[in-house]
Tab-separated table of C-alpha atoms in Angstrom:
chain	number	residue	atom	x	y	z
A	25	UNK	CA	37.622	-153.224	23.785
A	26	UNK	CA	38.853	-151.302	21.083
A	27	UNK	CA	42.190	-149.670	20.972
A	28	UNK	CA	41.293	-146.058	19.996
A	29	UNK	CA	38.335	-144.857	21.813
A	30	UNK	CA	38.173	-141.528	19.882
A	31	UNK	CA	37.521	-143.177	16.496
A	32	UNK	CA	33.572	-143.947	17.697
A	33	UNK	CA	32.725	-140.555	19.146
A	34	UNK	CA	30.339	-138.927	16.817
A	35	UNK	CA	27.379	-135.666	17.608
A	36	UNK	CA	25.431	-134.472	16.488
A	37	UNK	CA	25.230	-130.269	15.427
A	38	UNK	CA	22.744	-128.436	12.577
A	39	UNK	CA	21.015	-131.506	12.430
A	40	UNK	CA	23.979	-133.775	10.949
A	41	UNK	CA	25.938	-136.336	12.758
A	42	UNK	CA	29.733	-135.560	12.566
A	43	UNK	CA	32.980	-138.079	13.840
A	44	UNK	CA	35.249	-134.576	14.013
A	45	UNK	CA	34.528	-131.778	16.714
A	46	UNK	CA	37.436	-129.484	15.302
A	47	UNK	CA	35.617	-126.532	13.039
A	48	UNK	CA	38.254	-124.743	11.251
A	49	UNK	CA	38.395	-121.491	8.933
A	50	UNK	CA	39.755	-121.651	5.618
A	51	UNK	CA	41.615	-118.303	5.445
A	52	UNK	CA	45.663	-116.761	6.069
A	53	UNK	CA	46.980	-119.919	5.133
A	54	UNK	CA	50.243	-119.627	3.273
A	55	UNK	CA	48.483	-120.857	-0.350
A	56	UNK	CA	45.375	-122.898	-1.219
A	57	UNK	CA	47.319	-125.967	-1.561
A	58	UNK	CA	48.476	-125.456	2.264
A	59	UNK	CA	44.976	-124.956	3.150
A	60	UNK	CA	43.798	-127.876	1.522
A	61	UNK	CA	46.265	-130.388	3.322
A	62	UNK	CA	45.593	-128.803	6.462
A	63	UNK	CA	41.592	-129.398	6.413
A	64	UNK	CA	42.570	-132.514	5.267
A	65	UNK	CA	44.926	-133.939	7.961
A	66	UNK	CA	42.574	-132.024	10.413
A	67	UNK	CA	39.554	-134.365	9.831
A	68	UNK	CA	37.602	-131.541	10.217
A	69	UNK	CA	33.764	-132.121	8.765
A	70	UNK	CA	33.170	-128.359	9.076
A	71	UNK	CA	35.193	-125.203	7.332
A	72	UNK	CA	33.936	-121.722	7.296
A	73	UNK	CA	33.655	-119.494	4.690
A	74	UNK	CA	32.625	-116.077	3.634
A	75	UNK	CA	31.201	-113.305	1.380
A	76	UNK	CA	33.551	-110.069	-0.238
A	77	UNK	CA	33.138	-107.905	-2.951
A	78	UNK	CA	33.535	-108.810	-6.672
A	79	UNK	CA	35.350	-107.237	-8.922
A	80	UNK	CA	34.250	-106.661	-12.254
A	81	UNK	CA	35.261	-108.620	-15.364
A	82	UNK	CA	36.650	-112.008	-13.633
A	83	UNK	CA	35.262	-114.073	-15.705
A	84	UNK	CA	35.098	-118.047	-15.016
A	85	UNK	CA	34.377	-119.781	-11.911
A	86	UNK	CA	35.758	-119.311	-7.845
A	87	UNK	CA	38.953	-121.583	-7.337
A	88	UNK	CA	38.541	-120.839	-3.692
A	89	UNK	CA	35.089	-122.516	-3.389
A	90	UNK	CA	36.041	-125.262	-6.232
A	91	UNK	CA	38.674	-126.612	-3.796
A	92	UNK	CA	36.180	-126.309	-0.778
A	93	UNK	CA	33.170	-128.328	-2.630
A	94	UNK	CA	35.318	-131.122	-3.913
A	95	UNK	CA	36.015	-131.599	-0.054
A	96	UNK	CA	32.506	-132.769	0.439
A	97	UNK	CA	32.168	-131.416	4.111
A	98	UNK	CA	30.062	-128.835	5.857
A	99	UNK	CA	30.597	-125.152	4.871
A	100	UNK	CA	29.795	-122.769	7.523
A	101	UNK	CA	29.318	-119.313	6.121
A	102	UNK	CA	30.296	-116.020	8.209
A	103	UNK	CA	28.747	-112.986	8.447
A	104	UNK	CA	32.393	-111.143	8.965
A	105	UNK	CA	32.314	-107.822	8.849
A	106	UNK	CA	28.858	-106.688	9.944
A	107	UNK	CA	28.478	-104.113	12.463
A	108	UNK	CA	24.376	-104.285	12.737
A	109	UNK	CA	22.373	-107.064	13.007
A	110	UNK	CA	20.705	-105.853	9.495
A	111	UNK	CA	24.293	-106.021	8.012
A	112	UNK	CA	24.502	-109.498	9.284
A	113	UNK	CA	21.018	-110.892	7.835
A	114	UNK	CA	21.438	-109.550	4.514
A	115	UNK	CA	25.126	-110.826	4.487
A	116	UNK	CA	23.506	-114.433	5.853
A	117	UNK	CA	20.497	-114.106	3.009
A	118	UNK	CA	23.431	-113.736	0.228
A	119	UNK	CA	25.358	-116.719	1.693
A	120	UNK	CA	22.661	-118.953	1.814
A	121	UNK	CA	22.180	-118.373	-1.843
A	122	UNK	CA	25.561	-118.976	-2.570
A	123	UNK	CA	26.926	-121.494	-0.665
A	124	UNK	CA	23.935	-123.688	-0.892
A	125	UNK	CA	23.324	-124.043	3.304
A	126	UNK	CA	21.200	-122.579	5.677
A	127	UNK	CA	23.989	-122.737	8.530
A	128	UNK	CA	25.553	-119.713	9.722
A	129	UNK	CA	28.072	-118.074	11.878
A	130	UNK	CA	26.567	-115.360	12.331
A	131	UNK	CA	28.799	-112.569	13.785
A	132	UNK	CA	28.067	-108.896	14.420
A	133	UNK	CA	31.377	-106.756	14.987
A	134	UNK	CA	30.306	-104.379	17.980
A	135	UNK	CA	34.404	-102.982	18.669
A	136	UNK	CA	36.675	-102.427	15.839
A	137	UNK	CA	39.523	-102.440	18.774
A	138	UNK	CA	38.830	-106.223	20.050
A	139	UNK	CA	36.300	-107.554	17.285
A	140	UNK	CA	33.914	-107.829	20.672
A	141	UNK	CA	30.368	-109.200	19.271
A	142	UNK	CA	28.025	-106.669	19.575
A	143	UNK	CA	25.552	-109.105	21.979
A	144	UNK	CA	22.247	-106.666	21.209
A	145	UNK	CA	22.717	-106.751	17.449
A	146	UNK	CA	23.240	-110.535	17.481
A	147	UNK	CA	20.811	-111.314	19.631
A	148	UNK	CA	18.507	-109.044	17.197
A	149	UNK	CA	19.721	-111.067	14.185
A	150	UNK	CA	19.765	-114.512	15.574
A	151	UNK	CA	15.691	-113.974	16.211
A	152	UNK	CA	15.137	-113.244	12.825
A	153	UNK	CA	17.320	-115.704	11.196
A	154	UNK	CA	15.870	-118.473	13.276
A	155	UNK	CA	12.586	-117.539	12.210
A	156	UNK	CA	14.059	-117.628	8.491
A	157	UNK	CA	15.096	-121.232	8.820
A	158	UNK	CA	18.532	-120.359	9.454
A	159	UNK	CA	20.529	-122.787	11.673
A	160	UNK	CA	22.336	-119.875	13.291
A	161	UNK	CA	25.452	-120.586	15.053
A	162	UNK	CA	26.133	-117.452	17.082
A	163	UNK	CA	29.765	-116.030	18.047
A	164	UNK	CA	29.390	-114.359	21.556
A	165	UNK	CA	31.079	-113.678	24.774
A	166	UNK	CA	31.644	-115.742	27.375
A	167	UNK	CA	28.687	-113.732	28.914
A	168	UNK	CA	26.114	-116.194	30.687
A	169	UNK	CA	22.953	-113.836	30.424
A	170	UNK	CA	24.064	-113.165	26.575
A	171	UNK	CA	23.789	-117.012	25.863
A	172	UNK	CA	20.550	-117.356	27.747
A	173	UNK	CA	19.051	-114.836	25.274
A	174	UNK	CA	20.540	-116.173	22.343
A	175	UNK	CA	18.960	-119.365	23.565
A	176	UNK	CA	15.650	-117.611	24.796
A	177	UNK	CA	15.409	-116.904	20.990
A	178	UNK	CA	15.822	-120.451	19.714
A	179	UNK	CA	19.638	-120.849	19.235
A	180	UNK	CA	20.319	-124.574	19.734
A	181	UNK	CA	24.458	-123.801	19.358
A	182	UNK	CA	26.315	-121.117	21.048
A	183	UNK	CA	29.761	-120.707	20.010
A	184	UNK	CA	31.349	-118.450	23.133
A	185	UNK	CA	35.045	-117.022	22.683
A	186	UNK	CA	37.876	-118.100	24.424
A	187	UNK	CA	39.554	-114.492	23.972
A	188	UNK	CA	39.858	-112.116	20.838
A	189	UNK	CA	40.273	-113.298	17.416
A	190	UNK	CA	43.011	-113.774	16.349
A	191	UNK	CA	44.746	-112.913	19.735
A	192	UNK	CA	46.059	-117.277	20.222
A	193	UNK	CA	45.544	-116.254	23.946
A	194	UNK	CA	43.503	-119.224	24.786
A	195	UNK	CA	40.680	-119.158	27.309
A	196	UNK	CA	40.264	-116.283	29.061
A	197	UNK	CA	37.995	-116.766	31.644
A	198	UNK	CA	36.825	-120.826	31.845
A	199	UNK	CA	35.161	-119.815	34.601
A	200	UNK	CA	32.333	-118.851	32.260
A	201	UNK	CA	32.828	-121.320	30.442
A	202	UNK	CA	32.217	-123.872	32.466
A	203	UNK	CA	28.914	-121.530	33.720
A	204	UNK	CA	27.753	-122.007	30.469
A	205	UNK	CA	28.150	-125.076	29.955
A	206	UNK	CA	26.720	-125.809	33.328
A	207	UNK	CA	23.433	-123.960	32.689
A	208	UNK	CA	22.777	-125.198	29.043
A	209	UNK	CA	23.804	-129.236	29.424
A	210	UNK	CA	21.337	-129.978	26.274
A	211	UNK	CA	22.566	-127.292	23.651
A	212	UNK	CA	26.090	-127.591	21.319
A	213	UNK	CA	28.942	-125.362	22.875
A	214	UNK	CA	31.696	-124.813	21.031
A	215	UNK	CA	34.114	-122.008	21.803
A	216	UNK	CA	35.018	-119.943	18.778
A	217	UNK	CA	38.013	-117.417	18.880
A	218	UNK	CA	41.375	-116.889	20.915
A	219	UNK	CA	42.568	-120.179	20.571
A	220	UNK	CA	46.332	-120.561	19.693
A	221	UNK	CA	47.977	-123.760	20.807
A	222	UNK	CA	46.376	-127.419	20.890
A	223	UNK	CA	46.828	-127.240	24.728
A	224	UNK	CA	43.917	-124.681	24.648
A	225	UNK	CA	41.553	-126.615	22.302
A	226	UNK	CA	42.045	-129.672	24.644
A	227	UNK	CA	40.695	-126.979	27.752
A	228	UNK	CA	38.036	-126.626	25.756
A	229	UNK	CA	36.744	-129.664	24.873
A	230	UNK	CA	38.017	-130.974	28.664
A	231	UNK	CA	35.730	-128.261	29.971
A	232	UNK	CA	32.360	-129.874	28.209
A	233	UNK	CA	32.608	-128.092	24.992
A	234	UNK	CA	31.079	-129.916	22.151
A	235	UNK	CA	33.591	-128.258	19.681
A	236	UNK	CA	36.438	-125.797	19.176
A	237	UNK	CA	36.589	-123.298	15.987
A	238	UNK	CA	40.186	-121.762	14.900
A	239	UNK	CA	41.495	-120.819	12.460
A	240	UNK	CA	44.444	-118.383	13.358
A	241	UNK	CA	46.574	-121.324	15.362
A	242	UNK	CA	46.440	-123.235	12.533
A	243	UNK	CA	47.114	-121.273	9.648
A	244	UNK	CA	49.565	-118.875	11.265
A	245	UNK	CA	51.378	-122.000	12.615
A	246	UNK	CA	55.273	-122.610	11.389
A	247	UNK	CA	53.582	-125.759	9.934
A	248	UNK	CA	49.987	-125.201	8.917
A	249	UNK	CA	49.612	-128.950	8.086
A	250	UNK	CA	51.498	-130.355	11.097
A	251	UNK	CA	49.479	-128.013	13.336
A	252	UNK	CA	45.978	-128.990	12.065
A	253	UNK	CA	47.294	-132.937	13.199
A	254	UNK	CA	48.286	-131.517	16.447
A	255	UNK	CA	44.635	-129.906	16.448
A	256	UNK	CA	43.006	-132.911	15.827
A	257	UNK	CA	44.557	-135.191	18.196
A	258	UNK	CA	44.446	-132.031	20.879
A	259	UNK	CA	40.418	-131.848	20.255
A	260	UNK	CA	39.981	-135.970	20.527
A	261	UNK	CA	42.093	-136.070	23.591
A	262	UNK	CA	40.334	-133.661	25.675
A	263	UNK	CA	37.588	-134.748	24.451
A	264	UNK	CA	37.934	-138.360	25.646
A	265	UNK	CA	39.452	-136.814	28.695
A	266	UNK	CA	36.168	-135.009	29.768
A	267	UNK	CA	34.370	-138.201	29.055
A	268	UNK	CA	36.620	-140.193	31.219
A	269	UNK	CA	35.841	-137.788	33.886
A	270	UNK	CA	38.611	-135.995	35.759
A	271	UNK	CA	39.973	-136.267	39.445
A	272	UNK	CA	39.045	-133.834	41.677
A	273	UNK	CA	41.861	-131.771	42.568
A	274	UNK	CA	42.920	-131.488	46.189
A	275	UNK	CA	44.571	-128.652	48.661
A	276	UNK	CA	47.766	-130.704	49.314
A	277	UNK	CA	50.139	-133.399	47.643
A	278	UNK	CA	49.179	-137.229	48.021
A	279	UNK	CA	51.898	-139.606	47.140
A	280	UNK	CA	50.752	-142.134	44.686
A	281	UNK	CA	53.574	-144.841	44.993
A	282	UNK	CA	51.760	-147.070	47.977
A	283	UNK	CA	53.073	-145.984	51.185
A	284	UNK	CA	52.792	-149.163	53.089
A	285	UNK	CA	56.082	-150.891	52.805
A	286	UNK	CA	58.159	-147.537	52.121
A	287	UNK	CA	61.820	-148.787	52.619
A	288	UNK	CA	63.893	-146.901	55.199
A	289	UNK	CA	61.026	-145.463	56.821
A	290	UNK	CA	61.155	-145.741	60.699
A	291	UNK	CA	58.414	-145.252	63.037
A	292	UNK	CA	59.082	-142.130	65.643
A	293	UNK	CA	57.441	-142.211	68.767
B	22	UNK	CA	22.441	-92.591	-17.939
B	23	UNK	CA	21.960	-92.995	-13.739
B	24	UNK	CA	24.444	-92.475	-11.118
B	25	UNK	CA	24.751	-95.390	-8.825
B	26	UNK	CA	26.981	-97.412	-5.849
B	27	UNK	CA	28.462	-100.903	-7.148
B	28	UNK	CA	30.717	-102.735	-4.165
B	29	UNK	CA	31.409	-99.206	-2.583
B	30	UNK	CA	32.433	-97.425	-5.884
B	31	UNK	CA	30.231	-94.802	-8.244
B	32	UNK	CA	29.992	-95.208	-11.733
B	33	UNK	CA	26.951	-95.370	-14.107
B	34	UNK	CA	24.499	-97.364	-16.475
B	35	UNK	CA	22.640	-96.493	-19.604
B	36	UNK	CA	19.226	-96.346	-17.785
B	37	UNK	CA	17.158	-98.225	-15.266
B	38	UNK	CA	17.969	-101.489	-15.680
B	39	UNK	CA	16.472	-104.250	-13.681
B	40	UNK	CA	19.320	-106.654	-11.419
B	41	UNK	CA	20.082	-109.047	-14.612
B	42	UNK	CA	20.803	-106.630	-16.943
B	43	UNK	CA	22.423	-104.280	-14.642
B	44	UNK	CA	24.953	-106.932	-13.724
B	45	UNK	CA	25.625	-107.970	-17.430
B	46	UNK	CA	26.142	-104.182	-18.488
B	47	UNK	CA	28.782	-103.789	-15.527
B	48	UNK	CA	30.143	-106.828	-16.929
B	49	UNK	CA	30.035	-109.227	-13.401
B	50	UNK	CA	30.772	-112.584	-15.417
B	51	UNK	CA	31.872	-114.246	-12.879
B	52	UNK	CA	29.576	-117.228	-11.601
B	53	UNK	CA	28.278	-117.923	-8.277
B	54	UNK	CA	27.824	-114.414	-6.637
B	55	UNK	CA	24.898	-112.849	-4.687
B	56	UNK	CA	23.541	-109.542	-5.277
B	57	UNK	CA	21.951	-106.911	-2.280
B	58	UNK	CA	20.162	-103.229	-3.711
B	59	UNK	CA	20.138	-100.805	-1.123
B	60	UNK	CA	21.576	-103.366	1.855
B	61	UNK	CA	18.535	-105.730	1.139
B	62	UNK	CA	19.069	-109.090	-0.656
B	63	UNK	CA	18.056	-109.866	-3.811
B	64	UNK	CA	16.914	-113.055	-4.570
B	65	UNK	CA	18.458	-114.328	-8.058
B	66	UNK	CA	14.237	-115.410	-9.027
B	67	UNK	CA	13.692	-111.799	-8.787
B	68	UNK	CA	16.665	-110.318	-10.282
B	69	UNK	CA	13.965	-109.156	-13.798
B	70	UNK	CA	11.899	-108.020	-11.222
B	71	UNK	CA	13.956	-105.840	-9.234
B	72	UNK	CA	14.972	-101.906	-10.812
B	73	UNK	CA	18.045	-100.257	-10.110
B	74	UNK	CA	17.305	-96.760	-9.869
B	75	UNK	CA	19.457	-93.783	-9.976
B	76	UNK	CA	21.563	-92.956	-6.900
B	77	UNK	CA	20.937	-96.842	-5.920
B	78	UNK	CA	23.636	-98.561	-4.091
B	79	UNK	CA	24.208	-102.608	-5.366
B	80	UNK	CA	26.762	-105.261	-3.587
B	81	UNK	CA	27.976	-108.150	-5.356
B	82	UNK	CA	29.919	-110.504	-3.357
B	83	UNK	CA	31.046	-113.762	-3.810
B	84	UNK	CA	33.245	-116.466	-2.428
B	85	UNK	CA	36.056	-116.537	-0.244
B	86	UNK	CA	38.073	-117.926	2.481
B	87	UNK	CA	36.875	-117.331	6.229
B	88	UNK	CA	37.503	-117.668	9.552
C-alpha cells in the first residue's frame, strides 16, 4: 500500500489527463513573481487567462504570458467581460488565436451587481462554440435545468458557482450541488467562483466535484504562496475523502469508545 | 483620412487600409495580439484581406492575467 493515496489520482478533462484538480486564475496577486510561486506550490496543471485592450506603441513581447508558457501547463482562456453571448464568441475566437488552445471559460456577465451568468446568452454561446471545436467550459449557476441545457448542447464540463466572484463566501447552496452532480455522474463538475478558504474547496471536491477554480482565496490571501499549498492539500483531501466514502450522519450522538466494559457503570433495575 | 474606433477610442488613418497595414500605421508593435472589426474576429490569414472603412470600430487585445 502506498503511503500517500492522493499522489495516483489523475482525470481526465478537455481531453488531457491531469494529477491536479485545483484550476486557478492568474490575476490580483501582489506581483508576477508572487503569482508564479503560487501556481507553482499549487500543482495546479490548469491557470486561466484572458484578453484586454492594447495600447499602442508597446513594443516587444507580453511578460505576463512569457511567465505563463515557460510553466508548460494548461491555459484556460476567459471570456471576462462579455455581456452577450456574441461578445463572448468573438472574445473566445481572439483567444484561441492567441493563446494557442481551443479550451475556454466561457462566461457571459448577465448582472453587473453580482457578476450572475447570464444562463440564455451562455447557453446561446456554448452551442455555437461547441460546434466551432471549442472545448467550452461553461461558468453557470448552481441552476439544475441551466446545466441540463448547457449539456443538452454538448458541454461535457460544467463549472457551477459556489457563490459570487470574488465574494470567498463558499458554497451557497450544496444542495444543488450535489443535484447536479447527482443528475450528470458522467460529465466533469467543477465549481468555479465564491470560494474563499480551503475548507470550502474540500466541500467541493467532498461533494463529487471533479475540480475547484479560484482565484480570489488565493491571491487575496495574507500569503498568496502559503495559501495555494493550503489549496492543494484542501482539494486532494476532500478529494480522497469523497472517494473513501463518508458516514452517514445520524439524528442523535453514538459513543464510539466501546461501551461494553464501561467502568463505574451500574445496572438499574 | 477616415474616422474610426481603435480599443474604444476615435482617432484616424490616412485611408482605407486593410487590418495589416492599419495596425502598423497605428503603430500596435507589440506581438501576440488578436484583432476584431466591427465585434467580429479577424483571422490574422485574412488580415490583407479585410478593409477598415471609415466610421469602423477595431479591438486589439492581447494577453493578460485572469481569473
Amino acid at each position: 500500500m502506498t503511503k500517500y493515496l492522493a499522489s495516483n489520482d489523475t482525470w481526465e478533462i478537455g481531453g488531457k489527463r491531469l494529477n491536479s484538480r485545483l484550476l486557478m486564475g492568474s490575476a490580483l496577486y501582489p506581483s508576477p513573481a508572487n503569482m508564479e510561486d503560487a501556481i507553482k506550490i499549487s500543482g495546479s496543471q490548469i491557470v486561466t487567462v484572458s484578453l484586454r485592450r492594447q495600447a499602442a506603441g508597446e513594443g516587444g513581447g507580453n511578460q505576463f504570458w512569457d511567465i505563463i508558457k515557460s510553466f508548460g501547463i494548461e491555459v484556460l482562456p476567459n471570456t471576462a467581460g462579455s455581456h452577450s453571448a456574441k461578445e463572448a464568441i468573438t472574445t473566445a475566437q481572439m483567444a484561441r488565436e492567441v493563446f494557442g488552445t481551443n479550451w475556454v471559460k466561457l462566461e457571459v456577465i448577465g448582472d453587473q451587481y453580482n457578476l450572475q451568468p447570464d444562463p440564455f446568452e451562455t447557453v446561446k454561446a456554448a452551442e455555437v462554440l461547441i460546434k466551432e471545436g471549442f472545448e467550452v467550459f461553461p461558468y453557470t449557476t448552481d441552476d439544475l435545468v441551466v446545466a441540463k441545457r448547457l449539456a443538452d448542447v454538448g458541454c461535457k464540463i460544467i463549472m457551477p458557482w459556489g457563490s459570487m466572484i470574488g465574494s470567498g463566501k463558499g458554497l451557497m447552496n450544496p444542495d444543488n450541488l450535489i443535484a447536479i452532480r447527482k443528475q450528470f455522474p458522467d460529465l466533469q463538475l467543477v465549481v468555479d467562483a465564491g470560494i474563499g478558504k480551503p475548507s470550502h474547496a474540500t466541500q467541493a471536491m467532498e461533494l463529487g466535484y471533479d475540480g475547484v477554480l479560484l482565484n480570489s482565496a488565493i491571491a487575496l490571501a495574507q500569503d498568496p504562496v502559503k495559501m495555494a499549498d493550503a489549496f492543494r492539500v484542501a482539494v486532494e483531501a476532500g478529494r480522497l475523502g469523497y472517494e473513501a466514502g463518508t458516514m452517514k450522519e445520524r439524528e442523535f450522538a453514538s459513543p464510539s469508545t466501546p461501551t461494553i466494559g464501561t467502568p463505574f457503570w451500574h445496572q438499574f433495575n | 483620412m477616415i474616422e474610426i474606433i481603435v480599443n474604444g477610442k476615435r482617432t484616424s488613418l490616412s485611408a482605407e487600409l486593410n487590418i495589416k497595414d492599419a495596425i502598423k500605421e497605428l503603430n500596435y508593435t507589440k506581438v501576440g495580439f488578436a484583432v476584431a472589426l466591427n465585434g467580429t474576429f479577424v483571422a490574422i490569414a485574412t488580415y490583407e484581406n479585410t478593409l477598415v472603412r471609415d466610421n469602423d470600430s477595431i479591438e486589439i487585445l492581447s494577453p493578460v492575467q485572469g481569473g
